[in-house]
mmCIF file of C-alpha atoms in Angstrom:
data_model
loop_
_atom_site.group_PDB
_atom_site.id
_atom_site.type_symbol
_atom_site.label_atom_id
_atom_site.label_comp_id
_atom_site.label_asym_id
_atom_site.label_seq_id
_atom_site.Cartn_x
_atom_site.Cartn_y
_atom_site.Cartn_z
ATOM 1 C CA MET A 46 -66.441 -8.505 -39.472
ATOM 2 C CA LEU A 47 -64.897 -5.491 -37.836
ATOM 3 C CA CYS A 48 -65.550 -7.009 -34.423
ATOM 4 C CA GLN A 49 -63.915 -10.272 -35.440
ATOM 5 C CA ALA A 50 -60.892 -8.422 -36.832
ATOM 6 C CA TRP A 51 -60.553 -6.362 -33.657
ATOM 7 C CA ARG A 52 -60.751 -9.518 -31.530
ATOM 8 C CA GLY A 53 -58.059 -11.101 -33.670
ATOM 9 C CA ILE A 54 -55.769 -8.112 -33.179
ATOM 10 C CA LEU A 55 -56.315 -8.157 -29.421
ATOM 11 C CA SER A 56 -55.684 -11.883 -29.178
ATOM 12 C CA THR A 57 -52.518 -11.576 -31.248
ATOM 13 C CA SER A 58 -51.166 -8.702 -29.148
ATOM 14 C CA SER A 59 -52.035 -10.523 -25.921
ATOM 15 C CA ARG A 60 -50.309 -13.647 -27.147
ATOM 16 C CA SER A 61 -47.226 -11.622 -28.104
ATOM 17 C CA ALA A 62 -47.133 -9.956 -24.688
ATOM 18 C CA LEU A 63 -47.340 -13.296 -22.925
ATOM 19 C CA LEU A 64 -44.608 -14.739 -25.122
ATOM 20 C CA SER A 65 -42.395 -11.717 -24.522
ATOM 21 C CA GLN A 66 -42.753 -12.180 -20.754
ATOM 22 C CA ALA A 67 -42.119 -15.899 -20.955
ATOM 23 C CA ARG A 68 -39.214 -15.542 -23.379
ATOM 24 C CA PRO A 69 -37.872 -11.988 -23.038
ATOM 25 C CA ASP A 70 -34.593 -12.811 -24.752
ATOM 26 C CA ALA A 71 -36.412 -13.765 -27.937
ATOM 27 C CA TYR A 72 -37.820 -10.260 -28.326
ATOM 28 C CA ARG A 73 -34.796 -8.197 -27.449
ATOM 29 C CA HIS A 74 -33.588 -8.207 -31.038
ATOM 30 C CA SER A 75 -35.979 -5.400 -31.836
ATOM 31 C CA ARG A 76 -34.041 -3.031 -29.565
ATOM 32 C CA PRO A 77 -30.391 -2.163 -30.215
ATOM 33 C CA HIS A 78 -28.066 -3.355 -27.487
ATOM 34 C CA PRO A 79 -24.305 -3.535 -27.031
ATOM 35 C CA THR A 80 -22.546 -6.614 -28.282
ATOM 36 C CA GLY A 81 -20.400 -8.820 -26.063
ATOM 37 C CA ALA A 82 -17.238 -7.118 -27.266
ATOM 38 C CA GLU A 83 -18.725 -3.718 -26.471
ATOM 39 C CA HIS A 84 -19.669 -4.913 -22.989
ATOM 40 C CA VAL A 85 -16.092 -6.063 -22.389
ATOM 41 C CA HIS A 86 -14.706 -2.787 -23.743
ATOM 42 C CA LEU A 87 -16.974 -0.735 -21.480
ATOM 43 C CA SER A 88 -16.081 -2.910 -18.503
ATOM 44 C CA VAL A 89 -12.359 -2.489 -19.129
ATOM 45 C CA ARG A 90 -12.750 1.282 -19.499
ATOM 46 C CA HIS A 91 -14.731 1.455 -16.250
ATOM 47 C CA THR A 92 -12.109 -0.616 -14.434
ATOM 48 C CA ARG A 93 -9.255 1.569 -15.663
ATOM 49 C CA LEU A 94 -11.114 4.727 -14.714
ATOM 50 C CA ALA A 95 -11.881 3.246 -11.308
ATOM 51 C CA ARG A 96 -8.211 2.620 -10.573
ATOM 52 C CA TYR A 97 -7.526 6.347 -10.923
ATOM 53 C CA LEU A 98 -10.655 7.593 -9.182
ATOM 54 C CA ALA A 99 -10.358 5.495 -6.031
ATOM 55 C CA PRO A 100 -7.242 7.153 -4.532
ATOM 56 C CA LEU A 101 -8.216 10.603 -5.787
ATOM 57 C CA LEU A 102 -11.664 10.397 -4.204
ATOM 58 C CA SER A 103 -10.131 9.133 -0.976
ATOM 59 C CA ILE A 104 -7.650 12.015 -0.811
ATOM 60 C CA LEU A 105 -10.336 14.578 -1.640
ATOM 61 C CA ALA A 106 -12.708 13.219 0.999
ATOM 62 C CA SER A 107 -9.912 13.227 3.579
ATOM 63 C CA LEU A 108 -9.067 16.854 2.852
ATOM 64 C CA ILE A 109 -12.716 17.851 3.165
ATOM 65 C CA VAL A 110 -13.123 16.122 6.518
ATOM 66 C CA GLY A 111 -9.740 17.461 7.644
ATOM 67 C CA SER A 112 -10.964 20.987 6.953
ATOM 68 C CA VAL A 113 -13.472 20.565 9.769
ATOM 69 C CA PHE A 114 -10.685 19.816 12.238
ATOM 70 C CA ILE A 115 -8.649 22.763 10.964
ATOM 71 C CA LEU A 116 -11.618 25.061 11.518
ATOM 72 C CA MET A 117 -12.020 23.656 15.016
ATOM 73 C CA ALA A 118 -8.355 24.537 15.636
ATOM 74 C CA GLY A 119 -9.087 28.149 14.658
ATOM 75 C CA ALA A 120 -7.217 28.174 11.330
ATOM 76 C CA HIS A 121 -8.222 28.653 7.711
ATOM 77 C CA PRO A 122 -8.270 25.313 5.795
ATOM 78 C CA LEU A 123 -6.959 26.642 2.482
ATOM 79 C CA ARG A 124 -4.149 28.542 4.155
ATOM 80 C CA ALA A 125 -3.246 25.514 6.287
ATOM 81 C CA TYR A 126 -3.186 23.191 3.289
ATOM 82 C CA GLY A 127 -1.041 25.733 1.471
ATOM 83 C CA TYR A 128 1.497 25.586 4.295
ATOM 84 C CA LEU A 129 1.386 21.793 4.150
ATOM 85 C CA ALA A 130 1.953 21.696 0.387
ATOM 86 C CA ARG A 131 4.841 24.191 0.412
ATOM 87 C CA ALA A 132 6.558 22.520 3.361
ATOM 88 C CA GLY A 133 6.081 19.029 1.963
ATOM 89 C CA PHE A 134 6.649 19.465 -1.757
ATOM 90 C CA GLY A 135 7.828 23.017 -2.456
ATOM 91 C CA CYS A 136 11.259 24.553 -2.912
ATOM 92 C CA GLN A 137 12.311 27.677 -1.068
ATOM 93 C CA GLY A 138 15.521 27.990 -2.999
ATOM 94 C CA PRO A 139 18.025 26.082 -5.093
ATOM 95 C CA GLY A 140 19.824 22.963 -4.000
ATOM 96 C CA ILE A 141 19.302 21.229 -0.703
ATOM 97 C CA ARG A 142 16.605 23.628 0.510
ATOM 98 C CA CYS A 143 14.076 21.861 -1.700
ATOM 99 C CA ALA A 144 11.577 20.072 0.521
ATOM 100 C CA THR A 145 10.978 17.440 -2.137
ATOM 101 C CA LEU A 146 14.309 15.792 -1.321
ATOM 102 C CA THR A 147 13.314 15.442 2.316
ATOM 103 C CA ALA A 148 9.907 14.137 1.239
ATOM 104 C CA LEU A 149 11.682 11.435 -0.770
ATOM 105 C CA GLN A 150 13.675 10.543 2.337
ATOM 106 C CA PHE A 151 10.429 10.253 4.321
ATOM 107 C CA SER A 152 8.904 8.159 1.551
ATOM 108 C CA THR A 153 11.643 5.493 1.482
ATOM 109 C CA PRO A 154 10.397 3.371 4.429
ATOM 110 C CA LEU A 155 6.816 4.091 3.354
ATOM 111 C CA LEU A 156 7.575 2.686 -0.083
ATOM 112 C CA LEU A 157 9.147 -0.504 1.243
ATOM 113 C CA SER A 158 6.370 -0.953 3.785
ATOM 114 C CA GLY A 159 3.761 -0.442 1.062
ATOM 115 C CA LEU A 160 5.474 -2.979 -1.198
ATOM 116 C CA SER A 161 5.498 -5.401 1.715
ATOM 117 C CA ALA A 162 1.750 -5.002 2.191
ATOM 118 C CA THR A 163 1.148 -5.261 -1.561
ATOM 119 C CA VAL A 164 2.938 -8.597 -1.863
ATOM 120 C CA ALA A 165 1.021 -10.015 1.098
ATOM 121 C CA PHE A 166 -2.397 -8.695 0.032
ATOM 122 C CA ARG A 167 -1.971 -9.918 -3.541
ATOM 123 C CA THR A 168 -1.705 -13.433 -2.129
ATOM 124 C CA GLY A 169 -4.729 -13.016 0.114
ATOM 125 C CA PHE A 170 -2.665 -12.761 3.297
ATOM 126 C CA PHE A 171 -3.949 -9.724 5.187
ATOM 127 C CA SER A 172 -0.745 -8.846 7.013
ATOM 128 C CA ILE A 173 -0.513 -5.639 9.027
ATOM 129 C CA GLY A 174 2.737 -6.589 10.728
ATOM 130 C CA GLN A 175 5.045 -4.385 8.668
ATOM 131 C CA TYR A 176 5.912 -2.147 11.609
ATOM 132 C CA GLY A 177 7.164 -4.995 13.787
ATOM 133 C CA GLN A 178 9.143 -6.440 10.901
ATOM 134 C CA MET A 179 10.736 -3.048 10.265
ATOM 135 C CA LEU A 180 11.693 -2.717 13.930
ATOM 136 C CA LEU A 181 13.427 -6.077 14.060
ATOM 137 C CA GLY A 182 15.080 -5.544 10.693
ATOM 138 C CA GLY A 183 16.405 -2.223 11.966
ATOM 139 C CA VAL A 184 17.670 -3.799 15.196
ATOM 140 C CA VAL A 185 19.641 -6.482 13.374
ATOM 141 C CA ALA A 186 21.041 -3.988 10.861
ATOM 142 C CA ALA A 187 22.092 -1.649 13.684
ATOM 143 C CA TRP A 188 23.752 -4.495 15.607
ATOM 144 C CA ILE A 189 25.723 -5.632 12.551
ATOM 145 C CA GLY A 190 26.617 -2.042 11.739
ATOM 146 C CA SER A 191 27.909 -1.303 15.248
ATOM 147 C CA HIS A 192 29.521 -4.566 16.394
ATOM 148 C CA LEU A 193 31.317 -5.796 13.278
ATOM 149 C CA SER A 194 34.368 -4.295 11.590
ATOM 150 C CA LEU A 195 34.148 -4.855 7.857
ATOM 151 C CA PRO A 196 35.181 -3.056 4.641
ATOM 152 C CA PRO A 197 32.957 -0.107 3.648
ATOM 153 C CA LEU A 198 31.261 -1.892 0.736
ATOM 154 C CA LEU A 199 30.705 -5.228 2.468
ATOM 155 C CA HIS A 200 29.565 -3.808 5.790
ATOM 156 C CA PRO A 201 26.288 -2.141 4.653
ATOM 157 C CA LEU A 202 25.475 -5.059 2.373
ATOM 158 C CA LEU A 203 25.752 -7.499 5.262
ATOM 159 C CA ALA A 204 23.697 -5.219 7.519
ATOM 160 C CA LEU A 205 20.984 -4.892 4.876
ATOM 161 C CA ALA A 206 20.935 -8.649 4.348
ATOM 162 C CA GLY A 207 20.593 -9.178 8.089
ATOM 163 C CA GLY A 208 17.612 -6.825 8.208
ATOM 164 C CA VAL A 209 15.947 -8.588 5.280
ATOM 165 C CA LEU A 210 16.417 -12.052 6.793
ATOM 166 C CA CYS A 211 15.176 -10.970 10.208
ATOM 167 C CA GLY A 212 12.064 -9.335 8.758
ATOM 168 C CA ALA A 213 11.358 -12.392 6.623
ATOM 169 C CA GLY A 214 11.783 -14.743 9.567
ATOM 170 C CA TRP A 215 9.494 -12.694 11.804
ATOM 171 C CA ALA A 216 6.818 -12.603 9.096
ATOM 172 C CA GLY A 217 7.266 -16.308 8.424
ATOM 173 C CA VAL A 218 6.058 -17.100 11.930
ATOM 174 C CA ALA A 219 2.728 -15.445 11.141
ATOM 175 C CA GLY A 220 2.517 -17.336 7.851
ATOM 176 C CA VAL A 221 3.081 -20.697 9.515
ATOM 177 C CA LEU A 222 0.514 -19.959 12.228
ATOM 178 C CA LYS A 223 -2.017 -19.021 9.560
ATOM 179 C CA GLU A 224 -1.467 -21.848 7.097
ATOM 180 C CA TRP A 225 -0.860 -24.743 9.481
ATOM 181 C CA LEU A 226 -2.844 -23.775 12.578
ATOM 182 C CA GLY A 227 -5.542 -21.633 10.975
ATOM 183 C CA ILE A 228 -4.980 -18.619 13.243
ATOM 184 C CA ASN A 229 -6.238 -15.370 11.754
ATOM 185 C CA GLU A 230 -3.322 -13.419 10.296
ATOM 186 C CA VAL A 231 -4.701 -10.036 11.374
ATOM 187 C CA ILE A 232 -4.652 -11.069 15.024
ATOM 188 C CA VAL A 233 -1.258 -12.747 14.702
ATOM 189 C CA THR A 234 0.448 -9.785 13.036
ATOM 190 C CA LEU A 235 -1.076 -7.318 15.498
ATOM 191 C CA VAL A 236 0.210 -9.358 18.437
ATOM 192 C CA MET A 237 3.612 -9.765 16.807
ATOM 193 C CA ASN A 238 3.843 -6.000 16.320
ATOM 194 C CA GLN A 239 3.470 -5.536 20.060
ATOM 195 C CA LEU A 240 5.970 -8.307 20.762
ATOM 196 C CA ALA A 241 8.482 -6.623 18.466
ATOM 197 C CA VAL A 242 8.025 -3.309 20.286
ATOM 198 C CA LEU A 243 8.655 -5.023 23.628
ATOM 199 C CA LEU A 244 11.698 -6.899 22.326
ATOM 200 C CA VAL A 245 13.466 -3.851 20.908
ATOM 201 C CA ARG A 246 13.042 -2.034 24.221
ATOM 202 C CA LEU A 247 15.236 -4.667 25.860
ATOM 203 C CA VAL A 248 18.292 -3.865 23.746
ATOM 204 C CA TRP A 249 20.599 -0.893 23.536
ATOM 205 C CA ILE A 250 22.775 -0.531 20.460
ATOM 206 C CA PRO A 251 25.422 2.189 19.980
ATOM 207 C CA ARG A 252 25.808 4.252 16.833
ATOM 208 C CA ILE A 253 26.785 2.265 13.794
ATOM 209 C CA GLU A 254 30.268 2.425 12.328
ATOM 210 C CA PRO A 255 30.930 4.857 9.462
ATOM 211 C CA SER A 256 31.808 1.885 7.255
ATOM 212 C CA ALA A 257 28.227 0.578 7.547
ATOM 213 C CA ARG A 258 26.438 3.803 6.650
ATOM 214 C CA LEU A 259 24.601 4.379 3.396
ATOM 215 C CA LEU A 260 26.057 7.479 1.789
ATOM 216 C CA PRO A 261 23.692 10.348 0.885
ATOM 217 C CA LEU A 262 22.791 10.759 -2.752
ATOM 218 C CA ILE A 263 23.157 14.548 -2.452
ATOM 219 C CA GLU A 264 25.650 16.054 -0.062
ATOM 220 C CA GLY A 265 24.014 17.891 2.799
ATOM 221 C CA THR A 266 20.803 15.840 2.724
ATOM 222 C CA ARG A 267 19.684 12.589 4.341
ATOM 223 C CA LEU A 268 18.372 11.164 1.096
ATOM 224 C CA SER A 269 20.541 8.068 0.929
ATOM 225 C CA GLY A 270 21.001 5.226 -1.492
ATOM 226 C CA GLY A 271 18.158 3.486 0.308
ATOM 227 C CA PHE A 272 15.733 5.398 -1.914
ATOM 228 C CA ILE A 273 17.365 3.870 -4.996
ATOM 229 C CA LEU A 274 17.108 0.441 -3.359
ATOM 230 C CA ALA A 275 13.411 1.037 -2.717
ATOM 231 C CA LEU A 276 12.785 2.021 -6.356
ATOM 232 C CA LEU A 277 14.732 -1.021 -7.521
ATOM 233 C CA ALA A 278 12.658 -3.204 -5.194
ATOM 234 C CA ALA A 279 9.447 -1.764 -6.683
ATOM 235 C CA ALA A 280 10.626 -2.572 -10.216
ATOM 236 C CA LEU A 281 11.636 -6.105 -9.235
ATOM 237 C CA ILE A 282 8.333 -6.729 -7.450
ATOM 238 C CA TYR A 283 6.444 -5.635 -10.552
ATOM 239 C CA LEU A 284 8.464 -7.963 -12.772
ATOM 240 C CA TYR A 285 8.101 -10.822 -10.322
ATOM 241 C CA LEU A 286 4.342 -10.529 -9.791
ATOM 242 C CA TRP A 287 3.371 -10.014 -13.438
ATOM 243 C CA HIS A 288 6.105 -11.703 -15.484
ATOM 244 C CA PHE A 289 7.281 -14.725 -13.479
ATOM 245 C CA ALA A 290 5.564 -17.988 -12.638
ATOM 246 C CA GLY A 291 6.053 -17.535 -8.904
ATOM 247 C CA GLY A 292 4.303 -14.171 -8.943
ATOM 248 C CA TYR A 293 1.457 -15.593 -11.018
ATOM 249 C CA GLU A 294 1.001 -18.386 -8.496
ATOM 250 C CA GLN A 295 0.860 -15.882 -5.651
ATOM 251 C CA ARG A 296 -1.744 -13.726 -7.380
ATOM 252 C CA MET A 297 -3.830 -16.776 -8.264
ATOM 253 C CA ALA A 298 -3.644 -17.996 -4.677
ATOM 254 C CA GLY A 299 -5.031 -14.650 -3.556
ATOM 255 C CA GLN A 300 -7.757 -14.309 -6.199
ATOM 256 C CA ALA A 301 -9.023 -17.909 -6.288
ATOM 257 C CA HIS A 302 -7.502 -19.867 -3.432
ATOM 258 C CA ARG A 303 -9.527 -23.028 -4.051
ATOM 259 C CA PHE A 304 -9.502 -22.868 -7.834
ATOM 260 C CA ALA A 305 -5.700 -22.463 -7.857
ATOM 261 C CA ARG A 306 -5.348 -26.088 -6.776
ATOM 262 C CA PHE A 307 -6.985 -27.256 -10.007
ATOM 263 C CA GLY A 308 -4.339 -25.353 -11.957
ATOM 264 C CA GLY A 309 -1.493 -27.220 -10.293
ATOM 265 C CA ILE A 310 -0.724 -24.418 -7.833
ATOM 266 C CA PHE A 311 -0.005 -25.140 -4.178
ATOM 267 C CA PRO A 312 -1.649 -22.186 -2.400
ATOM 268 C CA ARG A 313 0.023 -22.864 0.926
ATOM 269 C CA ARG A 314 3.462 -22.798 -0.660
ATOM 270 C CA ALA A 315 2.631 -19.612 -2.567
ATOM 271 C CA VAL A 316 1.370 -17.905 0.592
ATOM 272 C CA ILE A 317 4.472 -18.790 2.616
ATOM 273 C CA ARG A 318 6.708 -17.541 -0.191
ATOM 274 C CA ALA A 319 4.755 -14.283 -0.346
ATOM 275 C CA VAL A 320 4.877 -13.835 3.428
ATOM 276 C CA LEU A 321 8.650 -14.299 3.486
ATOM 277 C CA LEU A 322 9.078 -11.822 0.638
ATOM 278 C CA SER A 323 6.738 -9.362 2.342
ATOM 279 C CA GLY A 324 8.635 -9.570 5.622
ATOM 280 C CA GLY A 325 11.960 -9.186 3.843
ATOM 281 C CA LEU A 326 10.813 -5.951 2.219
ATOM 282 C CA ALA A 327 9.650 -4.559 5.556
ATOM 283 C CA GLY A 328 12.917 -5.591 7.204
ATOM 284 C CA LEU A 329 14.798 -3.844 4.407
ATOM 285 C CA GLY A 330 12.801 -0.695 5.160
ATOM 286 C CA GLY A 331 13.942 -0.750 8.785
ATOM 287 C CA ALA A 332 17.547 -1.410 7.816
ATOM 288 C CA VAL A 333 17.577 1.437 5.289
ATOM 289 C CA GLU A 334 16.156 3.857 7.862
ATOM 290 C CA VAL A 335 18.854 2.928 10.383
ATOM 291 C CA LEU A 336 21.826 2.814 8.008
ATOM 292 C CA GLY A 337 20.925 5.783 5.820
ATOM 293 C CA VAL A 338 19.120 8.304 8.047
ATOM 294 C CA HIS A 339 19.637 7.937 11.794
ATOM 295 C CA TYR A 340 22.931 5.963 11.939
ATOM 296 C CA ARG A 341 21.600 4.277 15.084
ATOM 297 C CA PHE A 342 18.564 2.269 16.027
ATOM 298 C CA VAL A 343 15.388 4.262 16.668
ATOM 299 C CA THR A 344 11.778 3.232 17.076
ATOM 300 C CA SER A 345 10.324 6.361 15.462
ATOM 301 C CA PHE A 346 10.414 5.415 11.795
ATOM 302 C CA SER A 347 8.812 7.504 9.076
ATOM 303 C CA ALA A 348 6.371 4.621 8.533
ATOM 304 C CA ASP A 349 4.066 4.037 11.479
ATOM 305 C CA SER A 350 1.975 0.982 12.253
ATOM 306 C CA PHE A 351 -0.577 1.171 9.443
ATOM 307 C CA ASP A 352 1.167 3.446 6.956
ATOM 308 C CA GLY A 353 2.131 0.522 4.748
ATOM 309 C CA LEU A 354 -1.519 -0.457 4.553
ATOM 310 C CA VAL A 355 -2.492 3.066 3.454
ATOM 311 C CA VAL A 356 0.298 3.224 0.866
ATOM 312 C CA ALA A 357 -0.669 -0.153 -0.600
ATOM 313 C CA LEU A 358 -4.387 0.619 -0.839
ATOM 314 C CA LEU A 359 -3.874 4.120 -2.225
ATOM 315 C CA GLY A 360 -1.532 2.592 -4.788
ATOM 316 C CA GLN A 361 -4.212 0.039 -5.768
ATOM 317 C CA LEU A 362 -1.832 -2.811 -4.872
ATOM 318 C CA HIS A 363 0.369 -2.009 -7.864
ATOM 319 C CA PRO A 364 4.098 -1.221 -7.484
ATOM 320 C CA LEU A 365 3.903 1.948 -9.597
ATOM 321 C CA GLY A 366 0.920 3.194 -7.628
ATOM 322 C CA VAL A 367 2.717 2.335 -4.400
ATOM 323 C CA VAL A 368 5.685 4.492 -5.452
ATOM 324 C CA LEU A 369 3.429 7.471 -6.144
ATOM 325 C CA SER A 370 1.396 7.090 -2.971
ATOM 326 C CA ALA A 371 4.547 6.673 -0.855
ATOM 327 C CA VAL A 372 6.012 9.921 -2.208
ATOM 328 C CA PHE A 373 2.694 11.683 -1.628
ATOM 329 C CA LEU A 374 2.335 10.456 1.958
ATOM 330 C CA GLY A 375 5.983 11.259 2.638
ATOM 331 C CA GLY A 376 5.273 14.835 1.624
ATOM 332 C CA VAL A 377 2.139 14.889 3.788
ATOM 333 C CA ARG A 378 4.105 13.774 6.847
ATOM 334 C CA LEU A 379 6.841 16.332 6.193
ATOM 335 C CA GLY A 380 4.305 19.077 5.526
ATOM 336 C CA ALA A 381 2.422 18.262 8.716
ATOM 337 C CA LEU A 382 5.648 18.678 10.679
ATOM 338 C CA ASN A 383 7.136 21.776 9.044
ATOM 339 C CA GLY A 384 3.976 23.375 7.690
ATOM 340 C CA LEU A 385 0.985 22.700 9.899
ATOM 341 C CA GLN A 386 2.811 22.694 13.212
ATOM 342 C CA LEU A 387 5.476 25.369 12.709
ATOM 343 C CA GLN A 388 3.638 27.798 10.424
ATOM 344 C CA ALA A 389 -0.099 27.241 10.912
ATOM 345 C CA HIS A 390 0.282 26.328 14.609
ATOM 346 C CA ILE A 391 -1.838 23.213 14.162
ATOM 347 C CA PRO A 392 -0.743 19.958 15.845
ATOM 348 C CA ARG A 393 1.214 17.768 13.459
ATOM 349 C CA GLU A 394 -0.993 14.845 14.477
ATOM 350 C CA LEU A 395 -3.458 16.210 11.936
ATOM 351 C CA GLY A 396 -1.191 14.760 9.241
ATOM 352 C CA GLY A 397 -1.580 11.328 10.792
ATOM 353 C CA ALA A 398 -5.324 11.910 11.015
ATOM 354 C CA LEU A 399 -5.433 12.723 7.293
ATOM 355 C CA ILE A 400 -3.586 9.503 6.488
ATOM 356 C CA ALA A 401 -5.952 7.533 8.730
ATOM 357 C CA MET A 402 -8.957 9.047 6.963
ATOM 358 C CA MET A 403 -7.441 8.130 3.590
ATOM 359 C CA LEU A 404 -7.290 4.537 4.795
ATOM 360 C CA LEU A 405 -10.909 4.775 5.916
ATOM 361 C CA PHE A 406 -12.169 6.183 2.630
ATOM 362 C CA VAL A 407 -10.052 4.071 0.289
ATOM 363 C CA SER A 408 -11.390 0.911 1.936
ATOM 364 C CA SER A 409 -14.999 2.118 1.802
ATOM 365 C CA ARG A 410 -17.198 -0.070 -0.361
ATOM 366 C CA ARG A 411 -19.678 2.722 -1.061
ATOM 367 C CA LEU A 412 -16.941 5.079 -2.223
ATOM 368 C CA PHE A 413 -15.607 2.406 -4.558
ATOM 369 C CA ARG A 414 -19.076 1.902 -6.038
ATOM 370 C CA LEU A 415 -19.250 5.582 -6.984
ATOM 371 C CA GLY A 416 -16.363 5.336 -9.379
ATOM 372 C CA ALA A 417 -13.792 2.836 -8.321
ATOM 373 C CA ALA A 418 -13.138 -0.834 -8.434
ATOM 374 C CA HIS A 419 -13.675 -2.893 -5.350
ATOM 375 C CA PRO A 420 -10.617 -3.681 -3.305
ATOM 376 C CA PRO A 421 -9.245 -7.154 -3.908
ATOM 377 C CA GLU A 422 -11.257 -9.825 -2.175
ATOM 378 C CA LEU A 423 -9.548 -11.771 0.537
ATOM 379 C CA ARG A 424 -9.825 -15.520 0.521
ATOM 380 C CA ASP A 425 -11.598 -17.505 3.193
#
């Protein structure tokens, strides 16, 4: 009898094991597990944490790698970064001697370039043509500011509008080539950047008239009203992308290009609208730099070729994040010039190298898996 009972127990346990393998879901009730709502809550918390960790990890990794180059230059990394921080964000005295004001001036074209990239990327259009659009926007603004005689209030407004329209038109060419001819937008915008550089070298424009200049916000500084325009643009872009139908269509076209058609959205129309808006923001950045800082056309803007890309990715493609990352990178560029080069005797190109490494790390899939959300997927 004991043998029969033992055989019955073994057969029952074997049958249960087989059933648990065949139908594992039926036996999971014996172990506590999170409910669906808890899964969603944990996922949301992880996503929110990831949005903060991604740029911070990228900056930290860039500083660590940059320390190697500083050591190779014969300097102490902590001392060099201290010079960079004081020269980029510190204040040596009251009033206009505060470096933060100059950092805000440096950040103005970075902010507009980052907003330009954000609008394009949110729609799935991987545009890196912000630099060329800024150049042409600056050329048109400088020409209007130097060749026309208009009242002080109307003159800068017309010059700014000219820069916006020129930047939008130049970007629109890339959008048409992508949507109607299927040419890759990365290649198109890279080529158009080089074309813009060649075109602006063919023109010479004198200094703009005083009536066309953007007045400084604080006397004795070059922080002009363009910074206020850039902040206003960031607020408007946020409202447009998250609270208006047109912005929703653009984000849907970027997240689910094919599925958007089933929702009554025309992806091609949304992409072209986003490209025009993106180019207009970049053109505004060039116009602001010309009218509010240099008072003539220059090709050496505070935002270089890929700075808008770095600002947008560090800001997680969100206008508020773009504002913060633009101010940070503006301080890095200023600190590299006045801190690393003049005080630590390290080439200022290290600042550009740090920004390039931030772009490298913030776009790294492995780094995002450690504690950050993946960058937005680009459509086919």
